[in-house]
Coordinates of C-alpha atoms and ligand atoms in Angstrom, one line a residue:
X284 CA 0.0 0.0 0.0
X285 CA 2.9 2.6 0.4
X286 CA 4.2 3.1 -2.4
X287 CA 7.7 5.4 -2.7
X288 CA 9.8 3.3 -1.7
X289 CA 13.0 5.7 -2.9
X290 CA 11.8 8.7 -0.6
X291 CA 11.4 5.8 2.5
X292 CA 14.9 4.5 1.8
X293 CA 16.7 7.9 1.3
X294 CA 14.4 9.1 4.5
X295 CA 15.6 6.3 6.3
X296 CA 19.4 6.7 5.9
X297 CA 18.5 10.9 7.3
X298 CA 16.8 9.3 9.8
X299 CA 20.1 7.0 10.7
X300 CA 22.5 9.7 10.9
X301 CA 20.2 11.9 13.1
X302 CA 20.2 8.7 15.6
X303 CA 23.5 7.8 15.3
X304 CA 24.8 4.5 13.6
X305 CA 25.6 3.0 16.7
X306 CA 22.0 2.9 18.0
X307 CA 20.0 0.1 17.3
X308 CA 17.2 1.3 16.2
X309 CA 13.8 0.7 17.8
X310 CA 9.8 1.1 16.9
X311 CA 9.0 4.0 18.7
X312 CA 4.8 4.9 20.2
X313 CA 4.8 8.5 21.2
X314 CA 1.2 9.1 23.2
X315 CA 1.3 13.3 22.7
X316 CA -1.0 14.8 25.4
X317 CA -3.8 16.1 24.0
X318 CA -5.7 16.2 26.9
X319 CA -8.5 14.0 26.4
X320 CA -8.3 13.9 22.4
X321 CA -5.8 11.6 20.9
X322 CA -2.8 11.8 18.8
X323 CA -0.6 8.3 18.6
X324 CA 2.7 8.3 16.5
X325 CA 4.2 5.5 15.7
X326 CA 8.0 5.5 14.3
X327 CA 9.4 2.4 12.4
X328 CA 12.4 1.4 12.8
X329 CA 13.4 2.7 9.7
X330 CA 12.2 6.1 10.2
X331 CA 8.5 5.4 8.4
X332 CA 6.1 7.3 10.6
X333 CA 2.5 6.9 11.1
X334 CA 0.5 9.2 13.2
X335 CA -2.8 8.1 14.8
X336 CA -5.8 10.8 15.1
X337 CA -4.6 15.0 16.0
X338 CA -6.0 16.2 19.1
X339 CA -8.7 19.4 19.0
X340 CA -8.7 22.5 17.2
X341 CA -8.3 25.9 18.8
X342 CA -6.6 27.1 21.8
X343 CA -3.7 28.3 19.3
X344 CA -3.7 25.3 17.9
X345 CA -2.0 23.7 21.1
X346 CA -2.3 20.1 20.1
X347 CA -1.2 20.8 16.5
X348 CA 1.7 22.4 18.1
X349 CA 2.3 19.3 20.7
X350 CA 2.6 16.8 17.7
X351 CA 4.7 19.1 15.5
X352 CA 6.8 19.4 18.8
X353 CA 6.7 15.4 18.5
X354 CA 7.7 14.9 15.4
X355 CA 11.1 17.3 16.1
X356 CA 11.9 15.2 19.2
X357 CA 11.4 11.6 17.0
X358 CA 14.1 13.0 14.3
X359 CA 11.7 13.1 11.7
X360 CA 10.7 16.1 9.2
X361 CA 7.6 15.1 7.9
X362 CA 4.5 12.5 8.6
X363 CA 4.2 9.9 5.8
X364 CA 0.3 8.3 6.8
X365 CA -1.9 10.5 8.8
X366 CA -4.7 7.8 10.0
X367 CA -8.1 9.5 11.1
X368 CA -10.0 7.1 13.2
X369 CA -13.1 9.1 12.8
X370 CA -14.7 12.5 12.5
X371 CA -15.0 14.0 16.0
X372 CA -13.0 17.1 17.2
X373 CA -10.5 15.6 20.0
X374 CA -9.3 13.1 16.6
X375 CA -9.8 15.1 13.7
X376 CA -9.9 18.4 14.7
X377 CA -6.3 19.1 14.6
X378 CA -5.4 18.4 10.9
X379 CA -5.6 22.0 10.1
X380 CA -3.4 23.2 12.4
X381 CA -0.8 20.4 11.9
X382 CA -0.5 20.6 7.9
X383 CA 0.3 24.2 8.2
X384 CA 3.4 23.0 10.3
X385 CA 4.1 19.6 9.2
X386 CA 4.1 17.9 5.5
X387 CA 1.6 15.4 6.0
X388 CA 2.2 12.5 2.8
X389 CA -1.0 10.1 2.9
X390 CA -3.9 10.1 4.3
X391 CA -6.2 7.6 5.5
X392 CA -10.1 7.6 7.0
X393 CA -13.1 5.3 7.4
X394 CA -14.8 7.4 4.3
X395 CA -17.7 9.6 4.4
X396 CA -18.7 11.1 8.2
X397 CA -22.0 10.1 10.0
X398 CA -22.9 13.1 11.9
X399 CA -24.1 16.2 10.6
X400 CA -22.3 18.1 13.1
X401 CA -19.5 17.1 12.4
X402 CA -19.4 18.7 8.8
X403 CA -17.2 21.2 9.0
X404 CA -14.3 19.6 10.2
X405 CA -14.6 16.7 8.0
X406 CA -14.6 19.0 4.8
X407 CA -11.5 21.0 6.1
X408 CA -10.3 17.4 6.3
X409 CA -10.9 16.5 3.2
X410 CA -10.2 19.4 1.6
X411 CA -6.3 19.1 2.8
X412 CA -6.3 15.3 1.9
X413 CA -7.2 15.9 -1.6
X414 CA -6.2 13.3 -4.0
X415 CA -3.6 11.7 -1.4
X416 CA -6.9 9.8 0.3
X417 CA -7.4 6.5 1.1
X418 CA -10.5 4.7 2.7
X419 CA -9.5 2.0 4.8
X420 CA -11.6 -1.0 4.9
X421 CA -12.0 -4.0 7.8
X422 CA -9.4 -6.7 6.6
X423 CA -6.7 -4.3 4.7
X424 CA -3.4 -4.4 5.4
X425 CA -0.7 -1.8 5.9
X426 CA 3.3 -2.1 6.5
X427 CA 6.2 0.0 7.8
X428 CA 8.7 -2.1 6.9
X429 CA 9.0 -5.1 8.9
X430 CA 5.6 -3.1 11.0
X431 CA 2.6 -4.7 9.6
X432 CA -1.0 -3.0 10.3
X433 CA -4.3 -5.1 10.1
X434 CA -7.5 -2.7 10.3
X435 CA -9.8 -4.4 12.4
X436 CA -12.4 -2.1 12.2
X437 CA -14.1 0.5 9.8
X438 CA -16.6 2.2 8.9
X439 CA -19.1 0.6 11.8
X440 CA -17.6 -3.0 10.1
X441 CA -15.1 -5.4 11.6
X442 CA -12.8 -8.0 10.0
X443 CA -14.9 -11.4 9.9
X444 CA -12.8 -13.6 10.6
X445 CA -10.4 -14.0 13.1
X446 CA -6.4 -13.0 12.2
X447 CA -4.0 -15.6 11.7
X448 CA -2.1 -15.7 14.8
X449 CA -1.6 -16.5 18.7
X450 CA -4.4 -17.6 21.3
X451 CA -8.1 -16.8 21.2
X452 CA -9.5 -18.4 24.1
X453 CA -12.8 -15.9 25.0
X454 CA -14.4 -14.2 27.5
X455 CA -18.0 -14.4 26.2
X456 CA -19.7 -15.9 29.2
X457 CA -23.1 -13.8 30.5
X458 CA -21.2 -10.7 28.9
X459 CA -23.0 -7.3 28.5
X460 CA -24.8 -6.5 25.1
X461 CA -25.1 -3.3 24.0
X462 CA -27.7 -2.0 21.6
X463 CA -26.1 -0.8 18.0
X464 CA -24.6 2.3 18.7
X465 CA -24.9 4.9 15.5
X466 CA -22.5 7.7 16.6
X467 CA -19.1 8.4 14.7
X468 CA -17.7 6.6 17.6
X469 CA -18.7 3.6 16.1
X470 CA -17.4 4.3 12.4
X471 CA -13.6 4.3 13.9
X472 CA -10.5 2.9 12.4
X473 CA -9.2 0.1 14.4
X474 CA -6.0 -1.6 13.8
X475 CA -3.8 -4.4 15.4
X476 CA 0.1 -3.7 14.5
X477 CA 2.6 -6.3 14.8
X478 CA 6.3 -5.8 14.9
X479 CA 7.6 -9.5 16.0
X480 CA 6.3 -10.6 19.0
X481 CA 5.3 -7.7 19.7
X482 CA 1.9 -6.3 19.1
X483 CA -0.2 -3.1 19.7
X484 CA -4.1 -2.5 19.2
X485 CA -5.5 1.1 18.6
X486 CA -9.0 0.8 17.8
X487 CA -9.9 4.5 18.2
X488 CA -13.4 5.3 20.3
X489 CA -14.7 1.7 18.6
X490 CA -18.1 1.3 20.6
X491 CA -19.4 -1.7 23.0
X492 CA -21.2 -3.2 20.2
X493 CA -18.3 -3.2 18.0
X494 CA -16.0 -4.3 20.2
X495 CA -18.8 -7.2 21.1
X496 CA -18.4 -8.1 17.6
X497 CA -14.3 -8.4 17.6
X498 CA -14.7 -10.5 20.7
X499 CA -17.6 -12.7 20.6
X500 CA -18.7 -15.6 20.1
X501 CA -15.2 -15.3 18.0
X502 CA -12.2 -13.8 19.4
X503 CA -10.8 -12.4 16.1
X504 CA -7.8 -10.3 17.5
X505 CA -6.3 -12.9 20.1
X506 CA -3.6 -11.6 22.8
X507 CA -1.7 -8.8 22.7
X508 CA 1.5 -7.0 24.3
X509 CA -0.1 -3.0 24.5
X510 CA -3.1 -1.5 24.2
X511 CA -4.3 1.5 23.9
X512 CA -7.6 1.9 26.3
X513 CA -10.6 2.3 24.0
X514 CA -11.9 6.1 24.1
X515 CA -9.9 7.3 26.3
X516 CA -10.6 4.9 29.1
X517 CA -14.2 4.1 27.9
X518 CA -15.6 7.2 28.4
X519 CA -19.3 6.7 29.2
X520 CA -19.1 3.3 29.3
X521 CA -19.8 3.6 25.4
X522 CA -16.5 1.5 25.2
X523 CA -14.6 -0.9 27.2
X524 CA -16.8 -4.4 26.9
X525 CA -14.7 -6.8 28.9
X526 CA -15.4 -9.4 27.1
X527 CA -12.8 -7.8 24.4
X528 CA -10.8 -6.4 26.9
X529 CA -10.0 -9.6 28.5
X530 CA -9.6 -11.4 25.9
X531 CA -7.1 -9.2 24.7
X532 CA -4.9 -9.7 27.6
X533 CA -2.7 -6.6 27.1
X534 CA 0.3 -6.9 29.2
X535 CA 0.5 -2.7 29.3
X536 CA -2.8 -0.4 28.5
X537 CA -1.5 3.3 28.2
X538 CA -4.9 5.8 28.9
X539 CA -4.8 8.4 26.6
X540 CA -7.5 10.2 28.9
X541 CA -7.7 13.7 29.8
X542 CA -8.2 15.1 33.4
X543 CA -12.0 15.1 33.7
X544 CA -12.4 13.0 30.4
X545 CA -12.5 9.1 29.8
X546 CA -11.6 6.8 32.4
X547 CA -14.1 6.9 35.0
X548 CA -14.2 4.4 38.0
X549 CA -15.6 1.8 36.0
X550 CA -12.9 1.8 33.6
X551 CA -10.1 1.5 35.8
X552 CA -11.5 -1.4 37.0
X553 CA -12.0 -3.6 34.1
X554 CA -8.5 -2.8 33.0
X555 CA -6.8 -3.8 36.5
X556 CA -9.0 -7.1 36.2
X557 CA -7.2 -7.9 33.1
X558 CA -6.1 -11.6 33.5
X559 CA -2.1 -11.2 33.6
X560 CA -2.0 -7.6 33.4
X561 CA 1.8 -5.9 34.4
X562 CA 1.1 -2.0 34.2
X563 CA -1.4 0.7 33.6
X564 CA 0.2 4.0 32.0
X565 CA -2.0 7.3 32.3
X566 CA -2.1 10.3 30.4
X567 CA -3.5 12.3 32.7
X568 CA -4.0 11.6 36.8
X569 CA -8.3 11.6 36.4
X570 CA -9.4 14.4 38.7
X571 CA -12.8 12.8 38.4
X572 CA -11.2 9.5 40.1
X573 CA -10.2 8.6 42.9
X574 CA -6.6 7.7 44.2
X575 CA -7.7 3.6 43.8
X576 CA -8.6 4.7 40.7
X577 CA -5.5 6.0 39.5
X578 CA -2.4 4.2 38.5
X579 CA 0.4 5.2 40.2
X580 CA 1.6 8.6 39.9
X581 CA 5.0 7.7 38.8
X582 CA 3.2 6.2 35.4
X583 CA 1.2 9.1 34.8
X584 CA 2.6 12.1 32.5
X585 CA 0.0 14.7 33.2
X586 CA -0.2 15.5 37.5
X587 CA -2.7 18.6 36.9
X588 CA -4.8 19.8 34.5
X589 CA -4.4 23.3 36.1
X590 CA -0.5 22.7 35.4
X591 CA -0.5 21.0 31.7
X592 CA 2.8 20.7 30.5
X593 CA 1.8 18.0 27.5
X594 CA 4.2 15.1 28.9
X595 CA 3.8 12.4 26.1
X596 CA 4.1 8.3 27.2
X597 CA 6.2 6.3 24.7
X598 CA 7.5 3.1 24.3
X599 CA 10.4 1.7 22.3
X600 CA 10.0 -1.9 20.8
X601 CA 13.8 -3.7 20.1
X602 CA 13.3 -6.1 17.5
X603 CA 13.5 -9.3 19.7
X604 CA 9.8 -8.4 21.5
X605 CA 11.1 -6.3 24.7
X606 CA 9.6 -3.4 25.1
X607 CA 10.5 -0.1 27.5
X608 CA 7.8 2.7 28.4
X609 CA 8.6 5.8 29.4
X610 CA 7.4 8.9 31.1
X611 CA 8.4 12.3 29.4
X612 CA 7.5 14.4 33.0
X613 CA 9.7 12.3 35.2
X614 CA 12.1 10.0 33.2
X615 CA 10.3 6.8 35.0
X616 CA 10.4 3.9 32.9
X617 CA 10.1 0.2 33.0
X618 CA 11.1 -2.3 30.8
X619 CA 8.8 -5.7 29.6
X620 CA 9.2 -8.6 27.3
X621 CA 6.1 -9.4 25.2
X622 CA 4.9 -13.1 25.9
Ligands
ZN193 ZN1 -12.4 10.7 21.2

């Protein structure tokens, strides 16, 4: 599906010198704090960059600003794939912002948006995309290299069948339906990414329903080494059916919440009942939880909403599946070794 192959290879060897030949070189997850929205860039090891979603509009376009800042800090000049899960302003609403300060190569969505509300945003959107536009479908595959991308989800679809790998014992047993939810929410791009053992699932603000469908009576993903909470901590409980999330079996879940956004008490708790989990990574300390409901300060980049500094979360994946996260406020970071 990527296609210049010449400008990845002569990016690449730029991207080499900048890190130093010595390095080896690692894939790289930045979580930019967006506080609330999302924003998820993911660097290859060969310098091929993907970003996930770009924050809100407005406030002088502060998130816009936080990923360009990003992309400076992960040695890269440009973004080659832009992915837009879907059409709301904490995911979308930054693209204007960003292309004025950062070359943005390809772009890829779900296709047309569902809510007329929405409309504005998605024709500045597609107005920058132009003819560098491409709709994802449920069951296409990307690559970064030796990164692959399967797109679970799109478009209010999911893949049918399950992928071809690992475990997929389920969790289906008197699990909670959800009626059909019809909000853009349930339109987003959701994809598994695999880089060796390793393995990461990003399924944007996918709803209950959908996620009901990627995990029962079929587990289609299987297990996986990090994931990244479903809106923002299942805001609303709109998200986060555990029959998915258990299945899943993440090792790490970073949050991508915002102070009083996502995450609620109910959310904390179906990720710290995760069968097997090892640590829970926070944007942002919830000011509407509790301290239970918290992880612990030293995983979480954002203390204060009053006091934002935009701390991102990353991790660095080595090639032979172990993994280190990393907390931009205080240094702290722990190392694992996906399973
Ligand atoms: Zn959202």
């Amino acid at each position: 599906m990527f296609r210049t192959l010449a400008c990845i290879v002569a990016f690449s060897t730029l991207a080499f010198a900048q890190r130093g030949p010595a390095q080896p070189r690692t894939l790289d997850i930045y979580w930019i704090d967006v506080e609330g929205g999302a924003a998820t860039l993911i660097v290859s090891p060969t310098g091929e960059s993907l970003l996930v979603d770009t924050g809100f509009p407005g406030n002088a376009d502060r998130d816009a600003q936080r990923i360009a800042q990003a992309v400076v800090t992960a040695g890269l000049s440009r973004i080659d794939h832009l992915v837009i899960t879907h059409y709301h302003g904490d995911h979308v609403g930054g693209v204007p912002g960003l292309s004025k300060l950062v070359q943005i190569r390809n772009f890829y969505d779900h296709g047309d948006n569902t809510e007329p509300n929405g409309a504005a945003q998605f024709n500045a959107y597609v107005a920058l995309a132009g003819n560098k536009r491409t709709i994802l479908k449920a069951g296409d595959k990307m690559a970064l290299g030796s990164v692959d991308l399967s797109i679970v989800s799109a478009a209010g679809k999911v893949i049918e069948n399950r992928l071809e790998r690992g475990f997929f014992a389920n969790q289906c047993e008197g699990a909670e339906i959800k009626p059909e939810d019809k909000t853009e929410n349930s339109q987003s791009v959701g994809f598994l990414l695999t880089y060796g053992k390793f393995s990461f699932l990003d399924v944007g603000d996918l709803t209950w329903d959908r996620e009901m469908q990627l995990a029962c009576p079929v587990n289609k993903i299987g297990e996986v080494s990090l994931f990244q909470a479903t809106h923002h901590g299942f805001s609303n409980g709109q998200s986060g059916a555990p029959a998915l999330i258990w299945s899943l079996r993440p090792q790490v879940v970073v949050v991508n919440n915002g102070a009083r956004k996502g995450f609620s008490n109910g959310g904390f708790d179906t990720i710290a009942k995760i069968p097997g989990i090892e640590d829970i990574w926070q944007g942002h300390r919830g000011e509407i939880n509790d301290a239970a409901h918290n992880t612990a300060d030293e995983k979480i980049a954002n203390l204060s909403a009053a006091d934002d500094k935009g701390y991102w979360i990353k991790a660095s994946i080595a090639a032979d599946g172990s993994f280190t996260v990393t907390n931009a406020r205080n240094n702290f970071s722990k190392s694992y070794t996906a399973r």
